[in-house]
PDB file of C-alpha atoms and ligand atoms in Angstrom:
ATOM      1  CA  MET O   2      11.448  50.331  80.927  1.00  0.00           C
ATOM      2  CA  SER O   3      12.704  48.317  77.965  1.00  0.00           C
ATOM      3  CA  TYR O   4      11.287  44.844  77.551  1.00  0.00           C
ATOM      4  CA  GLU O   5      13.163  41.835  76.141  1.00  0.00           C
ATOM      5  CA  ASN O   6      10.568  39.089  76.415  1.00  0.00           C
ATOM      6  CA  ILE O   7       7.291  40.882  75.766  1.00  0.00           C
ATOM      7  CA  LEU O   8       6.052  43.592  73.403  1.00  0.00           C
ATOM      8  CA  VAL O   9       3.930  46.316  74.957  1.00  0.00           C
ATOM      9  CA  GLU O  10       1.705  48.642  72.923  1.00  0.00           C
ATOM     10  CA  THR O  11      -1.416  50.698  73.362  1.00  0.00           C
ATOM     11  CA  ARG O  12      -4.324  50.720  70.910  1.00  0.00           C
ATOM     12  CA  GLY O  13      -6.610  53.548  71.924  1.00  0.00           C
ATOM     13  CA  LYS O  14      -7.849  52.700  75.417  1.00  0.00           C
ATOM     14  CA  VAL O  15      -6.505  49.133  75.250  1.00  0.00           C
ATOM     15  CA  GLY O  16      -3.118  47.871  76.418  1.00  0.00           C
ATOM     16  CA  LEU O  17      -1.732  45.039  74.273  1.00  0.00           C
ATOM     17  CA  ILE O  18       0.943  42.719  75.660  1.00  0.00           C
ATOM     18  CA  THR O  19       2.482  40.087  73.361  1.00  0.00           C
ATOM     19  CA  LEU O  20       4.656  37.339  74.824  1.00  0.00           C
ATOM     20  CA  ASN O  21       7.781  37.367  72.694  1.00  0.00           C
ATOM     21  CA  ARG O  22      10.159  34.456  73.433  1.00  0.00           C
ATOM     22  CA  PRO O  23       9.618  32.556  70.175  1.00  0.00           C
ATOM     23  CA  GLN O  24      12.796  30.492  70.536  1.00  0.00           C
ATOM     24  CA  ALA O  25      11.262  28.809  73.609  1.00  0.00           C
ATOM     25  CA  LEU O  26       7.576  28.887  72.524  1.00  0.00           C
ATOM     26  CA  ASN O  27       7.023  31.696  75.049  1.00  0.00           C
ATOM     27  CA  ALA O  28       8.021  29.512  78.004  1.00  0.00           C
ATOM     28  CA  LEU O  29       7.434  31.513  81.152  1.00  0.00           C
ATOM     29  CA  ASN O  30      10.637  32.198  83.063  1.00  0.00           C
ATOM     30  CA  SER O  31      11.300  34.695  85.849  1.00  0.00           C
ATOM     31  CA  ALA O  32      12.313  37.419  83.363  1.00  0.00           C
ATOM     32  CA  VAL O  33       8.956  37.097  81.540  1.00  0.00           C
ATOM     33  CA  LEU O  34       7.117  37.283  84.868  1.00  0.00           C
ATOM     34  CA  GLY O  35       9.079  40.374  85.940  1.00  0.00           C
ATOM     35  CA  GLU O  36       8.309  42.168  82.664  1.00  0.00           C
ATOM     36  CA  LEU O  37       4.638  41.164  82.711  1.00  0.00           C
ATOM     37  CA  LEU O  38       4.273  42.562  86.219  1.00  0.00           C
ATOM     38  CA  VAL O  39       5.865  45.885  85.233  1.00  0.00           C
ATOM     39  CA  ALA O  40       3.630  46.163  82.139  1.00  0.00           C
ATOM     40  CA  THR O  41       0.363  45.233  83.862  1.00  0.00           C
ATOM     41  CA  LYS O  42       1.072  47.521  86.832  1.00  0.00           C
ATOM     42  CA  ALA O  43       1.770  50.374  84.398  1.00  0.00           C
ATOM     43  CA  PHE O  44      -1.522  49.749  82.579  1.00  0.00           C
ATOM     44  CA  ASP O  45      -3.353  49.516  85.920  1.00  0.00           C
ATOM     45  CA  ALA O  46      -1.941  52.923  86.873  1.00  0.00           C
ATOM     46  CA  ASP O  47      -2.706  54.534  83.481  1.00  0.00           C
ATOM     47  CA  ASP O  48      -6.079  56.319  83.588  1.00  0.00           C
ATOM     48  CA  SER O  49      -6.340  56.279  79.803  1.00  0.00           C
ATOM     49  CA  ILE O  50      -6.376  52.448  79.673  1.00  0.00           C
ATOM     50  CA  GLY O  51      -9.618  50.533  80.291  1.00  0.00           C
ATOM     51  CA  ALA O  52      -8.697  46.944  79.386  1.00  0.00           C
ATOM     52  CA  ILE O  53      -5.725  44.767  78.453  1.00  0.00           C
ATOM     53  CA  VAL O  54      -5.172  41.985  75.902  1.00  0.00           C
ATOM     54  CA  LEU O  55      -2.485  39.354  76.507  1.00  0.00           C
ATOM     55  CA  THR O  56      -1.438  37.207  73.568  1.00  0.00           C
ATOM     56  CA  GLY O  57       1.414  35.082  72.253  1.00  0.00           C
ATOM     57  CA  SER O  58       2.306  33.828  68.778  1.00  0.00           C
ATOM     58  CA  GLU O  59       0.261  31.822  66.314  1.00  0.00           C
ATOM     59  CA  LYS O  60       2.192  28.677  67.333  1.00  0.00           C
ATOM     60  CA  ALA O  61       2.165  29.174  71.103  1.00  0.00           C
ATOM     61  CA  PHE O  62       0.449  31.378  73.629  1.00  0.00           C
ATOM     62  CA  ALA O  63       2.940  29.825  76.071  1.00  0.00           C
ATOM     63  CA  ALA O  64       4.258  26.247  76.234  1.00  0.00           C
ATOM     64  CA  GLY O  65       4.453  26.340  80.019  1.00  0.00           C
ATOM     65  CA  ALA O  66       6.715  27.414  82.797  1.00  0.00           C
ATOM     66  CA  ASP O  67      10.338  27.286  81.671  1.00  0.00           C
ATOM     67  CA  ILE O  68      11.363  23.681  82.261  1.00  0.00           C
ATOM     68  CA  LYS O  69      15.059  24.482  81.799  1.00  0.00           C
ATOM     69  CA  GLU O  70      14.906  27.198  84.467  1.00  0.00           C
ATOM     70  CA  MET O  71      13.177  24.845  86.948  1.00  0.00           C
ATOM     71  CA  GLN O  72      15.128  21.699  86.106  1.00  0.00           C
ATOM     72  CA  SER O  73      17.970  21.989  88.632  1.00  0.00           C
ATOM     73  CA  LYS O  74      16.018  23.476  91.531  1.00  0.00           C
ATOM     74  CA  THR O  75      15.984  21.624  94.837  1.00  0.00           C
ATOM     75  CA  TYR O  76      13.105  21.419  97.276  1.00  0.00           C
ATOM     76  CA  VAL O  77      14.806  24.056  99.437  1.00  0.00           C
ATOM     77  CA  ASP O  78      15.213  26.395  96.436  1.00  0.00           C
ATOM     78  CA  ALA O  79      11.536  25.958  95.554  1.00  0.00           C
ATOM     79  CA  TYR O  80      10.259  26.347  99.108  1.00  0.00           C
ATOM     80  CA  LEU O  81      12.471  29.205 100.313  1.00  0.00           C
ATOM     81  CA  GLY O  82      12.131  31.065  97.002  1.00  0.00           C
ATOM     82  CA  ASP O  83       8.354  30.426  97.061  1.00  0.00           C
ATOM     83  CA  LEU O  84       8.682  29.285  93.429  1.00  0.00           C
ATOM     84  CA  LEU O  85       5.924  30.607  91.106  1.00  0.00           C
ATOM     85  CA  SER O  86       4.237  32.685  93.821  1.00  0.00           C
ATOM     86  CA  GLY O  87       4.947  35.887  91.858  1.00  0.00           C
ATOM     87  CA  TRP O  88       2.210  34.874  89.418  1.00  0.00           C
ATOM     88  CA  ASP O  89      -0.354  35.661  92.122  1.00  0.00           C
ATOM     89  CA  ASP O  90       0.587  39.335  91.600  1.00  0.00           C
ATOM     90  CA  PHE O  91      -0.263  39.031  87.913  1.00  0.00           C
ATOM     91  CA  ALA O  92      -3.647  37.523  88.847  1.00  0.00           C
ATOM     92  CA  ARG O  93      -4.308  40.578  91.033  1.00  0.00           C
ATOM     93  CA  THR O  94      -4.281  42.972  88.036  1.00  0.00           C
ATOM     94  CA  ARG O  95      -7.309  45.211  88.529  1.00  0.00           C
ATOM     95  CA  LYS O  96      -8.185  46.059  84.940  1.00  0.00           C
ATOM     96  CA  PRO O  97      -9.827  43.370  82.806  1.00  0.00           C
ATOM     97  CA  ILE O  98      -7.393  41.190  80.874  1.00  0.00           C
ATOM     98  CA  ILE O  99      -8.474  39.118  77.889  1.00  0.00           C
ATOM     99  CA  ALA O 100      -6.225  36.190  76.978  1.00  0.00           C
ATOM    100  CA  ALA O 101      -6.088  35.806  73.196  1.00  0.00           C
ATOM    101  CA  VAL O 102      -4.826  32.251  72.856  1.00  0.00           C
ATOM    102  CA  ALA O 103      -3.503  30.680  69.657  1.00  0.00           C
ATOM    103  CA  GLY O 104      -1.538  27.442  69.494  1.00  0.00           C
ATOM    104  CA  TYR O 105      -0.191  25.807  72.633  1.00  0.00           C
ATOM    105  CA  ALA O 106      -1.340  26.959  76.073  1.00  0.00           C
ATOM    106  CA  LEU O 107       0.257  24.246  78.182  1.00  0.00           C
ATOM    107  CA  GLY O 108       1.067  23.956  81.868  1.00  0.00           C
ATOM    108  CA  GLY O 109       1.855  27.466  83.104  1.00  0.00           C
ATOM    109  CA  GLY O 110       0.628  28.784  79.731  1.00  0.00           C
ATOM    110  CA  CYS O 111      -2.843  27.349  80.329  1.00  0.00           C
ATOM    111  CA  GLU O 112      -2.655  28.598  83.921  1.00  0.00           C
ATOM    112  CA  LEU O 113      -1.668  32.103  82.780  1.00  0.00           C
ATOM    113  CA  ALA O 114      -4.621  32.187  80.354  1.00  0.00           C
ATOM    114  CA  MET O 115      -6.929  31.139  83.216  1.00  0.00           C
ATOM    115  CA  MET O 116      -5.586  33.976  85.412  1.00  0.00           C
ATOM    116  CA  CYS O 117      -6.980  36.377  82.810  1.00  0.00           C
ATOM    117  CA  ASP O 118     -10.651  37.398  82.966  1.00  0.00           C
ATOM    118  CA  PHE O 119     -11.718  35.483  79.904  1.00  0.00           C
ATOM    119  CA  ILE O 120     -10.160  33.590  77.053  1.00  0.00           C
ATOM    120  CA  ILE O 121     -10.789  34.086  73.358  1.00  0.00           C
ATOM    121  CA  ALA O 122      -9.285  31.157  71.473  1.00  0.00           C
ATOM    122  CA  GLY O 123      -7.949  30.929  67.955  1.00  0.00           C
ATOM    123  CA  ASP O 124      -9.296  27.856  66.167  1.00  0.00           C
ATOM    124  CA  ASN O 125      -5.849  26.183  66.459  1.00  0.00           C
ATOM    125  CA  ALA O 126      -5.593  26.591  70.254  1.00  0.00           C
ATOM    126  CA  LYS O 127      -4.598  23.623  72.401  1.00  0.00           C
ATOM    127  CA  PHE O 128      -4.903  23.657  76.169  1.00  0.00           C
ATOM    128  CA  GLY O 129      -3.267  21.202  78.535  1.00  0.00           C
ATOM    129  CA  GLN O 130      -1.734  20.546  81.936  1.00  0.00           C
ATOM    130  CA  PRO O 131       1.081  18.154  80.955  1.00  0.00           C
ATOM    131  CA  GLU O 132       3.099  18.586  84.167  1.00  0.00           C
ATOM    132  CA  ILE O 133       2.449  14.925  85.051  1.00  0.00           C
ATOM    133  CA  THR O 134       4.638  13.956  82.090  1.00  0.00           C
ATOM    134  CA  LEU O 135       7.539  15.790  83.774  1.00  0.00           C
ATOM    135  CA  GLY O 136       7.005  14.141  87.141  1.00  0.00           C
ATOM    136  CA  ILE O 137       5.363  17.217  88.669  1.00  0.00           C
ATOM    137  CA  MET O 138       1.925  18.836  88.900  1.00  0.00           C
ATOM    138  CA  PRO O 139       0.407  22.267  88.150  1.00  0.00           C
ATOM    139  CA  GLY O 140       1.875  25.017  90.343  1.00  0.00           C
ATOM    140  CA  MET O 141       0.392  28.220  88.944  1.00  0.00           C
ATOM    141  CA  GLY O 142      -3.220  27.438  89.819  1.00  0.00           C
ATOM    142  CA  GLY O 143      -4.100  24.745  87.260  1.00  0.00           C
ATOM    143  CA  SER O 144      -5.502  22.171  89.668  1.00  0.00           C
ATOM    144  CA  GLN O 145      -7.763  24.839  91.198  1.00  0.00           C
ATOM    145  CA  ARG O 146      -8.772  27.159  88.346  1.00  0.00           C
ATOM    146  CA  LEU O 147      -9.132  24.431  85.699  1.00  0.00           C
ATOM    147  CA  THR O 148     -11.395  22.459  88.029  1.00  0.00           C
ATOM    148  CA  ARG O 149     -13.604  25.514  88.540  1.00  0.00           C
ATOM    149  CA  PHE O 150     -13.752  26.115  84.775  1.00  0.00           C
ATOM    150  CA  VAL O 151     -14.364  22.609  83.448  1.00  0.00           C
ATOM    151  CA  GLY O 152     -15.404  20.532  86.496  1.00  0.00           C
ATOM    152  CA  LYS O 153     -13.681  17.711  88.317  1.00  0.00           C
ATOM    153  CA  SER O 154     -13.903  14.976  85.694  1.00  0.00           C
ATOM    154  CA  LYS O 155     -12.253  16.886  82.833  1.00  0.00           C
ATOM    155  CA  ALA O 156      -9.739  18.568  85.153  1.00  0.00           C
ATOM    156  CA  MET O 157      -8.680  15.175  86.535  1.00  0.00           C
ATOM    157  CA  ASP O 158      -8.485  13.777  83.010  1.00  0.00           C
ATOM    158  CA  MET O 159      -6.219  16.624  81.872  1.00  0.00           C
ATOM    159  CA  CYS O 160      -3.994  16.726  84.960  1.00  0.00           C
ATOM    160  CA  LEU O 161      -3.634  12.953  85.266  1.00  0.00           C
ATOM    161  CA  THR O 162      -3.231  11.994  81.600  1.00  0.00           C
ATOM    162  CA  GLY O 163      -1.611  15.222  80.381  1.00  0.00           C
ATOM    163  CA  ARG O 164      -3.840  15.167  77.279  1.00  0.00           C
ATOM    164  CA  MET O 165      -4.578  18.387  75.384  1.00  0.00           C
ATOM    165  CA  MET O 166      -8.011  19.895  74.755  1.00  0.00           C
ATOM    166  CA  ASP O 167      -8.604  21.546  71.374  1.00  0.00           C
ATOM    167  CA  ALA O 168     -10.393  24.869  71.008  1.00  0.00           C
ATOM    168  CA  GLN O 169     -13.792  23.268  70.342  1.00  0.00           C
ATOM    169  CA  GLU O 170     -13.644  21.091  73.451  1.00  0.00           C
ATOM    170  CA  ALA O 171     -12.397  24.059  75.491  1.00  0.00           C
ATOM    171  CA  GLU O 172     -15.372  26.138  74.351  1.00  0.00           C
ATOM    172  CA  ARG O 173     -17.868  23.316  75.026  1.00  0.00           C
ATOM    173  CA  SER O 174     -16.353  22.895  78.499  1.00  0.00           C
ATOM    174  CA  GLY O 175     -16.553  26.575  79.445  1.00  0.00           C
ATOM    175  CA  LEU O 176     -12.803  27.187  79.468  1.00  0.00           C
ATOM    176  CA  VAL O 177     -12.964  29.704  76.614  1.00  0.00           C
ATOM    177  CA  SER O 178     -15.687  32.220  75.906  1.00  0.00           C
ATOM    178  CA  ARG O 179     -15.489  32.047  72.113  1.00  0.00           C
ATOM    179  CA  ILE O 180     -13.445  30.733  69.181  1.00  0.00           C
ATOM    180  CA  VAL O 181     -12.378  32.861  66.228  1.00  0.00           C
ATOM    181  CA  PRO O 182     -10.263  32.098  63.141  1.00  0.00           C
ATOM    182  CA  VAL O 183      -6.646  32.308  64.263  1.00  0.00           C
ATOM    183  CA  GLY O 184      -5.823  35.053  61.739  1.00  0.00           C
ATOM    184  CA  GLU O 185      -8.460  37.292  63.317  1.00  0.00           C
ATOM    185  CA  LEU O 186      -7.671  36.462  66.940  1.00  0.00           C
ATOM    186  CA  VAL O 187      -5.833  39.563  68.084  1.00  0.00           C
ATOM    187  CA  GLU O 188      -8.158  41.962  66.246  1.00  0.00           C
ATOM    188  CA  GLU O 189     -11.230  40.239  67.759  1.00  0.00           C
ATOM    189  CA  ALA O 190      -9.708  40.371  71.256  1.00  0.00           C
ATOM    190  CA  LEU O 191      -8.784  44.037  70.763  1.00  0.00           C
ATOM    191  CA  LYS O 192     -12.355  44.753  69.630  1.00  0.00           C
ATOM    192  CA  ALA O 193     -13.772  43.089  72.753  1.00  0.00           C
ATOM    193  CA  ALA O 194     -11.297  44.977  74.949  1.00  0.00           C
ATOM    194  CA  ALA O 195     -12.146  48.293  73.246  1.00  0.00           C
ATOM    195  CA  LYS O 196     -15.834  47.632  73.919  1.00  0.00           C
ATOM    196  CA  ILE O 197     -15.071  47.069  77.614  1.00  0.00           C
ATOM    197  CA  ALA O 198     -12.836  50.146  77.739  1.00  0.00           C
ATOM    198  CA  SER O 199     -15.631  52.309  76.320  1.00  0.00           C
ATOM    199  CA  PHE O 200     -17.617  51.871  79.556  1.00  0.00           C
ATOM    200  CA  SER O 201     -17.211  53.557  82.944  1.00  0.00           C
ATOM    201  CA  LEU O 202     -13.919  52.427  84.526  1.00  0.00           C
ATOM    202  CA  PRO O 203     -15.268  52.170  88.101  1.00  0.00           C
ATOM    203  CA  ALA O 204     -18.201  50.076  86.816  1.00  0.00           C
ATOM    204  CA  ILE O 205     -15.787  47.869  84.834  1.00  0.00           C
ATOM    205  CA  LEU O 206     -13.630  47.217  87.903  1.00  0.00           C
ATOM    206  CA  MET O 207     -16.625  46.565  90.154  1.00  0.00           C
ATOM    207  CA  ASN O 208     -18.092  44.088  87.652  1.00  0.00           C
ATOM    208  CA  LYS O 209     -14.742  42.267  87.552  1.00  0.00           C
ATOM    209  CA  GLU O 210     -14.454  42.222  91.332  1.00  0.00           C
ATOM    210  CA  ALA O 211     -17.984  40.912  91.792  1.00  0.00           C
ATOM    211  CA  VAL O 212     -17.638  38.078  89.269  1.00  0.00           C
ATOM    212  CA  ASN O 213     -14.317  37.046  90.856  1.00  0.00           C
ATOM    213  CA  ARG O 214     -15.956  36.918  94.290  1.00  0.00           C
ATOM    214  CA  ALA O 215     -18.228  34.162  92.984  1.00  0.00           C
ATOM    215  CA  TYR O 216     -15.179  31.877  93.117  1.00  0.00           C
ATOM    216  CA  GLU O 217     -14.322  32.732  96.688  1.00  0.00           C
ATOM    217  CA  MET O 218     -17.548  33.243  98.647  1.00  0.00           C
ATOM    218  CA  SER O 219     -20.722  31.388  99.504  1.00  0.00           C
ATOM    219  CA  LEU O 220     -23.751  32.370  97.389  1.00  0.00           C
ATOM    220  CA  THR O 221     -25.279  34.315 100.289  1.00  0.00           C
ATOM    221  CA  GLU O 222     -22.092  36.296 100.930  1.00  0.00           C
ATOM    222  CA  GLY O 223     -21.555  36.829  97.211  1.00  0.00           C
ATOM    223  CA  LEU O 224     -25.087  38.140  96.711  1.00  0.00           C
ATOM    224  CA  ARG O 225     -24.663  40.535  99.640  1.00  0.00           C
ATOM    225  CA  PHE O 226     -21.311  41.724  98.263  1.00  0.00           C
ATOM    226  CA  GLU O 227     -22.859  42.269  94.819  1.00  0.00           C
ATOM    227  CA  ARG O 228     -25.796  44.218  96.259  1.00  0.00           C
ATOM    228  CA  ARG O 229     -23.549  46.502  98.317  1.00  0.00           C
ATOM    229  CA  ILE O 230     -21.207  47.426  95.478  1.00  0.00           C
ATOM    230  CA  PHE O 231     -24.209  47.747  93.158  1.00  0.00           C
ATOM    231  CA  HIS O 232     -25.576  50.339  95.622  1.00  0.00           C
ATOM    232  CA  SER O 233     -22.243  52.190  95.597  1.00  0.00           C
ATOM    233  CA  LEU O 234     -22.477  52.710  91.819  1.00  0.00           C
ATOM    234  CA  PHE O 235     -25.343  55.153  92.441  1.00  0.00           C
ATOM    235  CA  ALA O 236     -22.761  57.530  93.913  1.00  0.00           C
ATOM    236  CA  LEU O 237     -21.153  57.898  90.468  1.00  0.00           C
ATOM    237  CA  GLU O 238     -21.757  60.562  87.854  1.00  0.00           C
ATOM    238  CA  ASP O 239     -21.393  57.760  85.291  1.00  0.00           C
ATOM    239  CA  GLN O 240     -24.543  56.048  86.586  1.00  0.00           C
ATOM    240  CA  LYS O 241     -26.475  59.313  86.133  1.00  0.00           C
ATOM    241  CA  GLU O 242     -24.954  59.779  82.686  1.00  0.00           C
ATOM    242  CA  GLY O 243     -25.556  56.170  81.564  1.00  0.00           C
ATOM    243  CA  MET O 244     -29.215  56.207  82.552  1.00  0.00           C
ATOM    244  CA  ALA O 245     -29.827  59.759  81.274  1.00  0.00           C
ATOM    245  CA  ALA O 246     -28.286  58.796  77.921  1.00  0.00           C
ATOM    246  CA  PHE O 247     -30.592  55.786  77.690  1.00  0.00           C
ATOM    247  CA  ALA O 248     -33.661  57.904  78.468  1.00  0.00           C
ATOM    248  CA  GLU O 249     -32.569  60.623  76.006  1.00  0.00           C
ATOM    249  CA  LYS O 250     -31.740  58.043  73.286  1.00  0.00           C
ATOM    250  CA  ARG O 251     -28.099  59.163  72.900  1.00  0.00           C
ATOM    251  CA  LYS O 252     -24.653  57.635  73.467  1.00  0.00           C
ATOM    252  CA  PRO O 253     -23.362  58.009  77.036  1.00  0.00           C
ATOM    253  CA  GLU O 254     -20.190  59.947  77.713  1.00  0.00           C
ATOM    254  CA  PHE O 255     -18.582  58.265  80.681  1.00  0.00           C
ATOM    255  CA  ARG O 256     -16.040  60.280  82.662  1.00  0.00           C
ATOM    256  CA  ASN O 257     -14.925  57.573  85.098  1.00  0.00           C
ATOM    257  CA  LYS O 258     -16.374  59.539  87.986  1.00  0.00           C
TER     258      LYS O 258
HETATM  259  C1  LIG K   2       3.664  25.807  85.909  1.00  0.00           C
HETATM  260  C2  LIG K   2       4.307  24.520  86.178  1.00  0.00           C
HETATM  261  C3  LIG K   2       4.312  24.121  87.590  1.00  0.00           C
HETATM  262  C4  LIG K   2       4.867  23.707  85.279  1.00  0.00           C
HETATM  263  C5  LIG K   2       4.939  23.817  83.850  1.00  0.00           C
HETATM  264  O1  LIG K   2       4.360  24.628  83.174  1.00  0.00           O
HETATM  265  S1  LIG K   2       5.984  22.671  83.205  1.00  0.00           S
HETATM  266  C6  LIG K   2       5.861  22.911  81.465  1.00  0.00           C
HETATM  267  C7  LIG K   2       4.639  22.311  80.892  1.00  0.00           C
HETATM  268  N1  LIG K   2       4.735  22.321  79.459  1.00  0.00           N
HETATM  269  C8  LIG K   2       5.198  21.293  78.762  1.00  0.00           C
HETATM  270  O2  LIG K   2       5.529  20.256  79.280  1.00  0.00           O
HETATM  271  C9  LIG K   2       5.309  21.495  77.253  1.00  0.00           C
HETATM  272  C10 LIG K   2       6.755  21.413  76.809  1.00  0.00           C
HETATM  273  N2  LIG K   2       6.873  21.575  75.391  1.00  0.00           N
HETATM  274  C11 LIG K   2       6.529  20.636  74.480  1.00  0.00           C
HETATM  275  O3  LIG K   2       6.051  19.583  74.802  1.00  0.00           O
HETATM  276  C12 LIG K   2       6.781  20.962  73.054  1.00  0.00           C
HETATM  277  O4  LIG K   2       7.701  22.022  72.982  1.00  0.00           O
HETATM  278  C13 LIG K   2       5.504  21.345  72.265  1.00  0.00           C
HETATM  279  C14 LIG K   2       4.590  20.117  72.114  1.00  0.00           C
HETATM  280  C15 LIG K   2       4.740  22.471  72.941  1.00  0.00           C
HETATM  281  C16 LIG K   2       5.913  21.842  70.833  1.00  0.00           C
HETATM  282  O5  LIG K   2       6.709  20.868  70.206  1.00  0.00           O
HETATM  283  P1  LIG K   2       7.610  21.270  68.939  1.00  0.00           P
HETATM  284  O6  LIG K   2       8.285  20.019  68.485  1.00  0.00           O
HETATM  285  O7  LIG K   2       6.793  22.004  67.944  1.00  0.00           O
HETATM  286  O8  LIG K   2       8.670  22.306  69.485  1.00  0.00           O
HETATM  287  P2  LIG K   2       9.981  22.029  70.370  1.00  0.00           P
HETATM  288  O9  LIG K   2      11.125  21.748  69.463  1.00  0.00           O
HETATM  289  O10 LIG K   2       9.699  21.005  71.417  1.00  0.00           O
HETATM  290  O11 LIG K   2      10.164  23.426  71.110  1.00  0.00           O
HETATM  291  C17 LIG K   2      10.821  24.531  70.506  1.00  0.00           C
HETATM  292  C18 LIG K   2      11.790  25.117  71.530  1.00  0.00           C
HETATM  293  O12 LIG K   2      11.034  25.564  72.657  1.00  0.00           O
HETATM  294  C19 LIG K   2      11.566  24.973  73.845  1.00  0.00           C
HETATM  295  N3  LIG K   2      10.454  24.785  74.823  1.00  0.00           N
HETATM  296  C20 LIG K   2       9.207  24.378  74.581  1.00  0.00           C
HETATM  297  N4  LIG K   2       8.502  24.334  75.708  1.00  0.00           N
HETATM  298  C21 LIG K   2       9.315  24.722  76.709  1.00  0.00           C
HETATM  299  C22 LIG K   2       9.167  24.884  78.117  1.00  0.00           C
HETATM  300  N5  LIG K   2       8.016  24.678  78.731  1.00  0.00           N
HETATM  301  N6  LIG K   2      10.232  25.283  78.814  1.00  0.00           N
HETATM  302  C23 LIG K   2      11.435  25.530  78.227  1.00  0.00           C
HETATM  303  N7  LIG K   2      11.623  25.427  76.872  1.00  0.00           N
HETATM  304  C24 LIG K   2      10.583  25.018  76.154  1.00  0.00           C
HETATM  305  C25 LIG K   2      12.128  23.648  73.378  1.00  0.00           C
HETATM  306  O13 LIG K   2      13.047  23.145  74.311  1.00  0.00           O
HETATM  307  C26 LIG K   2      12.765  24.072  72.060  1.00  0.00           C
HETATM  308  O14 LIG K   2      13.971  24.744  72.305  1.00  0.00           O
HETATM  309  P3  LIG K   2      15.395  24.045  71.957  1.00  0.00           P
HETATM  310  O15 LIG K   2      15.307  23.667  70.521  1.00  0.00           O
HETATM  311  O16 LIG K   2      16.398  25.114  72.261  1.00  0.00           O
HETATM  312  O17 LIG K   2      15.487  22.865  72.863  1.00  0.00           O
END
């Protein structure tokens, strides 16, 4: 597969995807979505990959869904084509994805970052849901995910006024896990992804699944789900290896079994 709107590389056990539509500040059109789905599915299917980093440019992670592509659509086009629903497939990627966000992450760009498992922000990052300024509203999950990340008051503020949050406010609010100097962003995200990828792949995926269930289930159901998949980890050779390595004071050698 040759890509026109993204760059796809591997760094050891980490897949690196860079949004690459600089002329439109990485605006997310259907071609970008199609390529992202091919790349993430390929990394999901590749046993040698344990985690993925998604990034953009220093100026823009992504300035939103492509306004020029959406501009002339009618209600019938949007409804029958189920506009933007393809992004749900991206959010179903099984391996952990870290969003390394520098510059603008607006509208669909902010929503794409929130579909990832966590966000590391460059110190120049700016997050926003400015759809209101275009006479629309978030459509890739912003009203739901942003509210879960930062709470109702800030989510309302951002969706209703369209104002941007800088990296410091985003970290204080729980939207991003950490801030790093923008020049070190991709290396820091790759380091975090390499750390994740050094662990047992089944344990990585089960951790991801369990944390995501916290958004969808009651506490009682979530605790039961966690306990059951926790029990299942004792069927793995990697659990035996991880605990034996601790007891023997050596590094574990996980075999993803
Ligand atoms: C998911 C859903 C439901 C909706 C959305 O996401 S709607 C989009 C939400 N995003 C926005 O409203 C942001 C739009 N962009 C801007 O406000 C500005 O571009 C900026 C503040 C991010 C940066 O301003 P700057 O002056 O530095 O750069 P521009 O000259 O404005 O942009 C450069 C180049 O990129 C094109 N561009 C930027 N954003 C988009 C976009 N979302 N869709 C399509 N194209 C975009 C911009 O038109 C310009 O290209 P041209 O010079 O060829 O016009």
